[in-house]
PDB file of C-alpha atoms in Angstrom:
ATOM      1  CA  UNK V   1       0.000   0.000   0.000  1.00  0.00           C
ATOM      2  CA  UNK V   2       2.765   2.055   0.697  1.00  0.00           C
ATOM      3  CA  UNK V   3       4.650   2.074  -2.680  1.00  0.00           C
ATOM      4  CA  UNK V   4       1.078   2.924  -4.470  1.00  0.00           C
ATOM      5  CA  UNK V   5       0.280   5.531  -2.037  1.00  0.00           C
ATOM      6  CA  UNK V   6       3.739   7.129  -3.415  1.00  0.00           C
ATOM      7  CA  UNK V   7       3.141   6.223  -6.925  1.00  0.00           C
ATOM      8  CA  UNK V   8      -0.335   8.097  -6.090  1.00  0.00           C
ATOM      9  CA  UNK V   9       1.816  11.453  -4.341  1.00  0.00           C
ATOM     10  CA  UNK V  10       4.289  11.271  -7.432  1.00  0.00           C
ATOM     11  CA  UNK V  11       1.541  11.242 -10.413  1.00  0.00           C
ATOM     12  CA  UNK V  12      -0.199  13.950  -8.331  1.00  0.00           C
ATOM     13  CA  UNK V  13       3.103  16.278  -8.660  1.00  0.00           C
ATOM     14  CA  UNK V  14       3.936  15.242 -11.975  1.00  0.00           C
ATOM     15  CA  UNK V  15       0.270  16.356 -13.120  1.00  0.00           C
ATOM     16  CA  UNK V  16       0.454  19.537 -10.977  1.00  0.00           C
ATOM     17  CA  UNK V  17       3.981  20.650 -12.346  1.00  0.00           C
ATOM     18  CA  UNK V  18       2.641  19.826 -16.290  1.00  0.00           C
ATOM     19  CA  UNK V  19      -0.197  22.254 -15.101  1.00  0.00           C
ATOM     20  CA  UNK V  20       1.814  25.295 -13.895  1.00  0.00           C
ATOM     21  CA  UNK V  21       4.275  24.717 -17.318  1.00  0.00           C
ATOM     22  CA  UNK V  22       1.281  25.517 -19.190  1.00  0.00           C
ATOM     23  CA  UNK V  23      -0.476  28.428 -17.924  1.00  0.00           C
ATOM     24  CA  UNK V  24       3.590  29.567 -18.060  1.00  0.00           C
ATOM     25  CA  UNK V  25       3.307  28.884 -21.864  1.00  0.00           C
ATOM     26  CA  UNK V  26      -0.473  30.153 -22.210  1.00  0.00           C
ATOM     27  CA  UNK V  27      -1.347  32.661 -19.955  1.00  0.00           C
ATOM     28  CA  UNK V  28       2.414  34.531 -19.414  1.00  0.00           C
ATOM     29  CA  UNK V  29       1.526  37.827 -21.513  1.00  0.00           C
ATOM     30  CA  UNK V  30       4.953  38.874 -22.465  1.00  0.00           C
ATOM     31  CA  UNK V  31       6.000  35.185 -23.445  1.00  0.00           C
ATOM     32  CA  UNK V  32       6.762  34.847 -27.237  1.00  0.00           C
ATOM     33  CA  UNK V  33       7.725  31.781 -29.435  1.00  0.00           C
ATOM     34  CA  UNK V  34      10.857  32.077 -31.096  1.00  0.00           C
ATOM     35  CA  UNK V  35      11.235  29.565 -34.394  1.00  0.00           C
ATOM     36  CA  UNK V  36      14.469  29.943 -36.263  1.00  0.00           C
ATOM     37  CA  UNK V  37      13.567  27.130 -38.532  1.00  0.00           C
ATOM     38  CA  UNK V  38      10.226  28.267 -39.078  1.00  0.00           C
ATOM     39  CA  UNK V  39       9.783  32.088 -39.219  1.00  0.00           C
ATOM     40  CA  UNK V  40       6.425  31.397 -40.115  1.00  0.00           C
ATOM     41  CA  UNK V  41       4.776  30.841 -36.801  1.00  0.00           C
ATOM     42  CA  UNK V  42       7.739  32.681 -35.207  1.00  0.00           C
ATOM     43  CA  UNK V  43       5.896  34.602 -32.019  1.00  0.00           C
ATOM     44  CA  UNK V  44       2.632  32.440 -32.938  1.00  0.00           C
ATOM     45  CA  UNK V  45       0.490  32.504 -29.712  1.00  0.00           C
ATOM     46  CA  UNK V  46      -1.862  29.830 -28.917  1.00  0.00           C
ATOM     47  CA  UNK V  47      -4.234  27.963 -26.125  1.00  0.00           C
ATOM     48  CA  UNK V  48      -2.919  24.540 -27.831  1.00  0.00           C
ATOM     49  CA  UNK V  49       0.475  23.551 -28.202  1.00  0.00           C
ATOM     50  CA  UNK V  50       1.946  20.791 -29.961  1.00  0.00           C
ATOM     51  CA  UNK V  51       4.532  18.663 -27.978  1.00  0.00           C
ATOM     52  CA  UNK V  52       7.231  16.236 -28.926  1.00  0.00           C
ATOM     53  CA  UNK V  53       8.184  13.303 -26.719  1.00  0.00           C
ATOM     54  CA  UNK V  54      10.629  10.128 -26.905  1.00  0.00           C
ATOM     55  CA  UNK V  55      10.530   8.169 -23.604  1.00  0.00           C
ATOM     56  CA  UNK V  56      12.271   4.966 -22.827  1.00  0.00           C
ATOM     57  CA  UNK V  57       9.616   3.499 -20.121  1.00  0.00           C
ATOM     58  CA  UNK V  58       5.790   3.172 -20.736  1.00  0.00           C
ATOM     59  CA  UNK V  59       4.610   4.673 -17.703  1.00  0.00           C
ATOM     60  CA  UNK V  60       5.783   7.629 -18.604  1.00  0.00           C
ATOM     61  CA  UNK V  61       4.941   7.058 -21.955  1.00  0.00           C
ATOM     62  CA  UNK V  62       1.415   6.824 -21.280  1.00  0.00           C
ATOM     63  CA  UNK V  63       0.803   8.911 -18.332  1.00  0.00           C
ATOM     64  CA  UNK V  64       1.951  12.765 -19.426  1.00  0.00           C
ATOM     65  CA  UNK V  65       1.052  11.820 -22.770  1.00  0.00           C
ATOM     66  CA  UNK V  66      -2.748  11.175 -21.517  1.00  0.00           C
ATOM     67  CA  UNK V  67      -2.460  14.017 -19.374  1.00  0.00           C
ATOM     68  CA  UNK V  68      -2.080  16.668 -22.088  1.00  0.00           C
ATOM     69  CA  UNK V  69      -4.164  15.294 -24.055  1.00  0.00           C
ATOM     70  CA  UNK V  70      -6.577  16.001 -21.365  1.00  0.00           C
ATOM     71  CA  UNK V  71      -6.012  19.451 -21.444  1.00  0.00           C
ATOM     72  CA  UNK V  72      -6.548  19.507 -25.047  1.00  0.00           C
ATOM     73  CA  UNK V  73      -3.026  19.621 -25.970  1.00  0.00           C
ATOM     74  CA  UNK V  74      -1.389  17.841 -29.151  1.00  0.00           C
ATOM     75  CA  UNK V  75       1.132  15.187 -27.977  1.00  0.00           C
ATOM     76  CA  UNK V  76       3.530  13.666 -30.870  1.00  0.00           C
ATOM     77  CA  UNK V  77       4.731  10.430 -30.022  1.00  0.00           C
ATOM     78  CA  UNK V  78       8.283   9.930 -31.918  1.00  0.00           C
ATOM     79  CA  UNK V  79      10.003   7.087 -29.606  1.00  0.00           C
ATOM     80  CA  UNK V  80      10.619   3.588 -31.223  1.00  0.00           C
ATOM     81  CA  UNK V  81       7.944   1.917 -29.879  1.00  0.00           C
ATOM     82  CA  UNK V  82       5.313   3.861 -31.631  1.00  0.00           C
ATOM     83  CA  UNK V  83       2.034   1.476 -31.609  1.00  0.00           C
ATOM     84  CA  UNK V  84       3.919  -1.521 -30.182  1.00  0.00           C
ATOM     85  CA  UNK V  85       2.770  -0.394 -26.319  1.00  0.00           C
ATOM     86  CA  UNK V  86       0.599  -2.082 -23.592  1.00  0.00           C
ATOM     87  CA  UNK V  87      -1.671   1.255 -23.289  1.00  0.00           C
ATOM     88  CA  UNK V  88      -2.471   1.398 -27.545  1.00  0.00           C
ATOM     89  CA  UNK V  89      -6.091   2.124 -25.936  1.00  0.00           C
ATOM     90  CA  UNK V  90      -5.311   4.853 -24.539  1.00  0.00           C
ATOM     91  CA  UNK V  91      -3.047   6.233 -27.791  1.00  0.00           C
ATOM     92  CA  UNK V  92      -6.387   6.162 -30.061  1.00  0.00           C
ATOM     93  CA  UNK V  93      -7.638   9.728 -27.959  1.00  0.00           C
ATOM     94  CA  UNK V  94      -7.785  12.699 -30.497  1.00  0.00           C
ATOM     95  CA  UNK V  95      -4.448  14.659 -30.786  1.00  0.00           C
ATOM     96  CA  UNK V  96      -2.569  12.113 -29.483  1.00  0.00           C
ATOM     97  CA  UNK V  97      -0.314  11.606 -32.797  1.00  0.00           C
ATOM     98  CA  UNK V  98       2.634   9.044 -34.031  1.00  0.00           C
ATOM     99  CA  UNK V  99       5.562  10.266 -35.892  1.00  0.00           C
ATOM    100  CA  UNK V 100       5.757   7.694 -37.647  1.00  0.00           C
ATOM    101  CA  UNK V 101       2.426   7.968 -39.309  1.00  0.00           C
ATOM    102  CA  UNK V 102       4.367  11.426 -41.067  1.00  0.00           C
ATOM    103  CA  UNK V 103       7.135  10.118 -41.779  1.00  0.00           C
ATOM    104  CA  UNK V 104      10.240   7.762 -41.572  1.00  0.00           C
ATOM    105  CA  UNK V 105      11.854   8.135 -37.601  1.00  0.00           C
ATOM    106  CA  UNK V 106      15.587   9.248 -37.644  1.00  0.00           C
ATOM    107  CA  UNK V 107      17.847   6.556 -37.486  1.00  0.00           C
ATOM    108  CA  UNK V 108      18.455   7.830 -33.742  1.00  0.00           C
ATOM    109  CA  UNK V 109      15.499   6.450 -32.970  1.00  0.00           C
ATOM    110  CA  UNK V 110      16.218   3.047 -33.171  1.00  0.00           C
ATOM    111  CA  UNK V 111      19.830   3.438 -31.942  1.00  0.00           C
ATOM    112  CA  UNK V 112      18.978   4.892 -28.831  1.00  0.00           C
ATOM    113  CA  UNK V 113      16.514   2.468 -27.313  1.00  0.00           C
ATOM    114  CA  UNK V 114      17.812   2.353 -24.080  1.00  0.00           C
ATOM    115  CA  UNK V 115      18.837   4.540 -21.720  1.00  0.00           C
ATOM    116  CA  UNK V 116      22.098   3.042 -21.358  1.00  0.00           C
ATOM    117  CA  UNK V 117      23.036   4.073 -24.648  1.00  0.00           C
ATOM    118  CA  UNK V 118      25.139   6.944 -24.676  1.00  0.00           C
ATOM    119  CA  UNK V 119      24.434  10.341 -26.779  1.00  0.00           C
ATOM    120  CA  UNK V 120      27.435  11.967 -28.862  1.00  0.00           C
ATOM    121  CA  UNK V 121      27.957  15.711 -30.063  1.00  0.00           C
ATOM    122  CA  UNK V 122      27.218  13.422 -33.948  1.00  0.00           C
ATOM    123  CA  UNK V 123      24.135  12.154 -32.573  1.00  0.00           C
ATOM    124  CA  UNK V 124      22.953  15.682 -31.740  1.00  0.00           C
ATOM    125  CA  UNK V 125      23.889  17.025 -34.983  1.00  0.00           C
ATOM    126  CA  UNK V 126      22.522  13.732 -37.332  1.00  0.00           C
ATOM    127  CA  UNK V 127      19.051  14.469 -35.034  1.00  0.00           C
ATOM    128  CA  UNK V 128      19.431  18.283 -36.083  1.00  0.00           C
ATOM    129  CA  UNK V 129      20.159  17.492 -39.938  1.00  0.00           C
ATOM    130  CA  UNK V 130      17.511  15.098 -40.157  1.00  0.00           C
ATOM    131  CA  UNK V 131      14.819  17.309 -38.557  1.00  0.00           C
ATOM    132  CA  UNK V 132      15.661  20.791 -39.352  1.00  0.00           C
ATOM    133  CA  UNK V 133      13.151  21.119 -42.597  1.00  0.00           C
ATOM    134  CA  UNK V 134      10.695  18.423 -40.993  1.00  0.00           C
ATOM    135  CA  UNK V 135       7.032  19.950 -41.798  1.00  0.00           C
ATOM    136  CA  UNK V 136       6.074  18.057 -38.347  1.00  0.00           C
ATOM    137  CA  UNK V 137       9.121  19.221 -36.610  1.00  0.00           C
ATOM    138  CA  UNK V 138       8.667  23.180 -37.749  1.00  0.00           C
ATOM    139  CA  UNK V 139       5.246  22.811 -35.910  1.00  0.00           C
ATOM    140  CA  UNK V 140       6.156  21.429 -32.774  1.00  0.00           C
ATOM    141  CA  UNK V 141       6.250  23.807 -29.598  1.00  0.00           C
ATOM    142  CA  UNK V 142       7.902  22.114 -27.187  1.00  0.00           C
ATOM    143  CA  UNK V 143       9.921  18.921 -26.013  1.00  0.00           C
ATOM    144  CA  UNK V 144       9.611  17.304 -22.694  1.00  0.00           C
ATOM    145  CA  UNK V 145      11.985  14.320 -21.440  1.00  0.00           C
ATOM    146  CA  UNK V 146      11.113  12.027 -18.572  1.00  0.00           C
ATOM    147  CA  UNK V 147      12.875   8.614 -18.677  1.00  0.00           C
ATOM    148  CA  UNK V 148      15.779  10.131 -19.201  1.00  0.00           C
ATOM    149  CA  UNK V 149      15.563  13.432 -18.703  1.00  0.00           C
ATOM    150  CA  UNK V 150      18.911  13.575 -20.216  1.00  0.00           C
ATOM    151  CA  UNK V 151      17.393  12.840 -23.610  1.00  0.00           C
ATOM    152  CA  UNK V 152      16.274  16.729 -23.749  1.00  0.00           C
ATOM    153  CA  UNK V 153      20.094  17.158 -24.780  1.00  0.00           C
ATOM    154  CA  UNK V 154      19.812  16.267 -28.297  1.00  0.00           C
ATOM    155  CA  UNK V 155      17.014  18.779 -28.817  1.00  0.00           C
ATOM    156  CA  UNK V 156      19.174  22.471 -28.061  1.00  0.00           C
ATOM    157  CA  UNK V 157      19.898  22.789 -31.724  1.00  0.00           C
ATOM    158  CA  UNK V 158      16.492  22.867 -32.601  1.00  0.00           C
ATOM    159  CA  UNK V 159      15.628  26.071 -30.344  1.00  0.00           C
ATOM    160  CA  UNK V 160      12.344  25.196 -28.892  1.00  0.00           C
ATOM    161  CA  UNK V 161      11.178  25.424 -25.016  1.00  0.00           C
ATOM    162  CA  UNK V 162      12.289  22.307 -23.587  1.00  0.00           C
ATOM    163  CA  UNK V 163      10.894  20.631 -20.552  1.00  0.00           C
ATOM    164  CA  UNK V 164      13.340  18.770 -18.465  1.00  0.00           C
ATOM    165  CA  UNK V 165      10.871  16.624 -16.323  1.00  0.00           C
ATOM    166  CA  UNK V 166      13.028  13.497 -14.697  1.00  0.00           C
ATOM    167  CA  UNK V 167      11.409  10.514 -13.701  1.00  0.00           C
ATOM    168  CA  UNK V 168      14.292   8.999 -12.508  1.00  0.00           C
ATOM    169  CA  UNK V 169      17.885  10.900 -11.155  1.00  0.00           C
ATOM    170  CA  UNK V 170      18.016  13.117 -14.236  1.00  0.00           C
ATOM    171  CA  UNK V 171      21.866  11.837 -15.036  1.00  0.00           C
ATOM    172  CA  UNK V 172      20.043   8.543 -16.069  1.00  0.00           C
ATOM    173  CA  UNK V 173      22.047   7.835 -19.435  1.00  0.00           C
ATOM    174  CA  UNK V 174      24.859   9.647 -18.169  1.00  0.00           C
ATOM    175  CA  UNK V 175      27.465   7.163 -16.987  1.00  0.00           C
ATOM    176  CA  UNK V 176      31.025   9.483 -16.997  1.00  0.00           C
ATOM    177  CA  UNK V 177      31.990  12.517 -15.257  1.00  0.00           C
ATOM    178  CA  UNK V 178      32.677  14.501 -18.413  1.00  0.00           C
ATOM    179  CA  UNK V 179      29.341  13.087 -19.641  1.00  0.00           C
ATOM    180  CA  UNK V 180      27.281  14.292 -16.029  1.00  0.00           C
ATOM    181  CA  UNK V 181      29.622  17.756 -16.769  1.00  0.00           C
ATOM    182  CA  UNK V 182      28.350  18.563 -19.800  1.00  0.00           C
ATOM    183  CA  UNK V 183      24.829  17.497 -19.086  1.00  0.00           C
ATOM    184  CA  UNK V 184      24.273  20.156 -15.979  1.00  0.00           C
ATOM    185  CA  UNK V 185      25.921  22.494 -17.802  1.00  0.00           C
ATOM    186  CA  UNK V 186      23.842  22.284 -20.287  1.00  0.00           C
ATOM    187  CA  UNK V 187      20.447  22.458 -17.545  1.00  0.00           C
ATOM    188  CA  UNK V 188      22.218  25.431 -15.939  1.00  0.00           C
ATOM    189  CA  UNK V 189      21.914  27.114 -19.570  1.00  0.00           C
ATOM    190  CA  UNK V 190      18.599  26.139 -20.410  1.00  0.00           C
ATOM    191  CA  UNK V 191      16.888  28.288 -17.457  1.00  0.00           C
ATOM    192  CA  UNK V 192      19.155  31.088 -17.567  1.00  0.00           C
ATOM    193  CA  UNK V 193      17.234  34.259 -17.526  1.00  0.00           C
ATOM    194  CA  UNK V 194      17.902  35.570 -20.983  1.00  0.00           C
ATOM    195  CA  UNK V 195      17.400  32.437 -22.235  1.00  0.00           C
ATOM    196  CA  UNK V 196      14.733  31.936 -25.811  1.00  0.00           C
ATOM    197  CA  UNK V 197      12.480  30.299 -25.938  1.00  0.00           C
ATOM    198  CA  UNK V 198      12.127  29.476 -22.371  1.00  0.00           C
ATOM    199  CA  UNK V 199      13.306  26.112 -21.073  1.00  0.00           C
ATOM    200  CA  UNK V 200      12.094  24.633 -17.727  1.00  0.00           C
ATOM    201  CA  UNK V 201      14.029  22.390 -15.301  1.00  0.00           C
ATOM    202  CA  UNK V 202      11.247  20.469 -13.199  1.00  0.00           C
ATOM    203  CA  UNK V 203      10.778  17.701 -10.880  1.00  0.00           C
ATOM    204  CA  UNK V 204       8.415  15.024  -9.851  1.00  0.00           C
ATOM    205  CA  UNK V 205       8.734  15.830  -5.928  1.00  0.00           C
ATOM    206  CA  UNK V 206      10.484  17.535  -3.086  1.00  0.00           C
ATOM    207  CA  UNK V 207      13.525  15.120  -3.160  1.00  0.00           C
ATOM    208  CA  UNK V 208      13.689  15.265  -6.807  1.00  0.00           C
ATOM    209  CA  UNK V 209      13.771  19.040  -6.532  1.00  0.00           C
ATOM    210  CA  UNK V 210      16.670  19.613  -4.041  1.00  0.00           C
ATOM    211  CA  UNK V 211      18.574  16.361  -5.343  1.00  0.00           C
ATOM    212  CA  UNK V 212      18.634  18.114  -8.845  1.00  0.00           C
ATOM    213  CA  UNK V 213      19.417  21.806  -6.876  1.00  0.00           C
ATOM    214  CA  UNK V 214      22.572  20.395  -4.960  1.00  0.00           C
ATOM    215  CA  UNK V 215      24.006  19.206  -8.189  1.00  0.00           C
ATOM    216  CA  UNK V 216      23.029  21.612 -10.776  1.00  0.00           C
ATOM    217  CA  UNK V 217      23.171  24.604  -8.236  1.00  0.00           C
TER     218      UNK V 217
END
């Protein structure tokens, strides 16, 4: 009873931080969308954002993806997996969408299918190359990462608002000292104050929250 009470606490949090990232993306008056791939919507404001997601475990797969799409936001689904899930029930909701249906994945798809898999400076820029001109891609909002949070690191080229949302300690993936280096470096950027678009670093509870603050300052 005591490890679903806490799986019951956690989901709560998780929900409640999703929340407060989106009235920061929809309510915020001043906040703008910058697109350098896509001038087109460049400062495009809207009560619906699409967001792009590759996770590594299915209950995170399922459970912000179903929560979004609960608050009538567009969820693009672009990990390996695609349709081959335990929850494809729950995938058949409106604006809950498959990359794959648009398109061929990038090859990094299917070479990072674990988390122990490690991500180069070539993987970031193949993933950049690949999805630079992507129709889907230019239309996409935001990226979140939850199992691993670490994952968020191949999306910086693509300069969209990134959610850093760890389900797990967020150096999951991260398995050397220059590797764990770069990676809080990289979370100390993202939520500088000058920083566009806006990135968020968040966590799933109170531990979570100062475990990622002693580390990442």
């Amino acid at each position: 009873m005591a490890v679903n009470m806490q799986n019951i606490r956690r989901a709560y949090l998780l929900s409640t931080v999703i929340i407060i990232l989106l009235i920061f993306f929809v309510l915020l008056p001043n906040y703008k969308y910058i697109h350098t791939i896509n001038p087109a919507i460049s400062n495009k404001r809207t009560s619906s954002l699409t967001f792009w997601v590759i996770n590594l475990h299915d209950g995170c797969r399922i459970d912000t993806t179903t929560l979004l799409q609960g608050l009538d936001q567009t969820v693009i689904i672009a990990d390996h997996v695609q349709r081959k899930n335990p929850y494809l029930t729950e995938f058949t909701r409106p604006r809950i969408l498959f990359a794959r249906d648009k398109g061929p994945l990038a090859p990094f798809m299917y070479s990072h299918t674990s988390y122990t898999v490690p991500l180069s400076e070539n993987d970031i820029r193949n993933f950049f190359n690949y999805y630079k001109k992507d129709s889907v891609m230019m239309n996409v909002n935001a990226f979140y990462c939850s199992f691993p949070s670490s994952l968020c690191e191949v999306y910086m080229p693509l300069n969209r608002t990134i959610i850093w949302l760890p389900a797990h300690r967020f150096t999951l993936a991260r398995c050397s000292r220059p590797e764990i280096d770069q990676l809080i470096l990289h979370m100390q950027q993202s939520v500088r104050s000058e920083q566009q678009p806006k990135h968020f670093v968040a966590a799933g509870g109170r531990y979570d929250q100062e475990y990622i603050k002693y580390y990442t300052g």
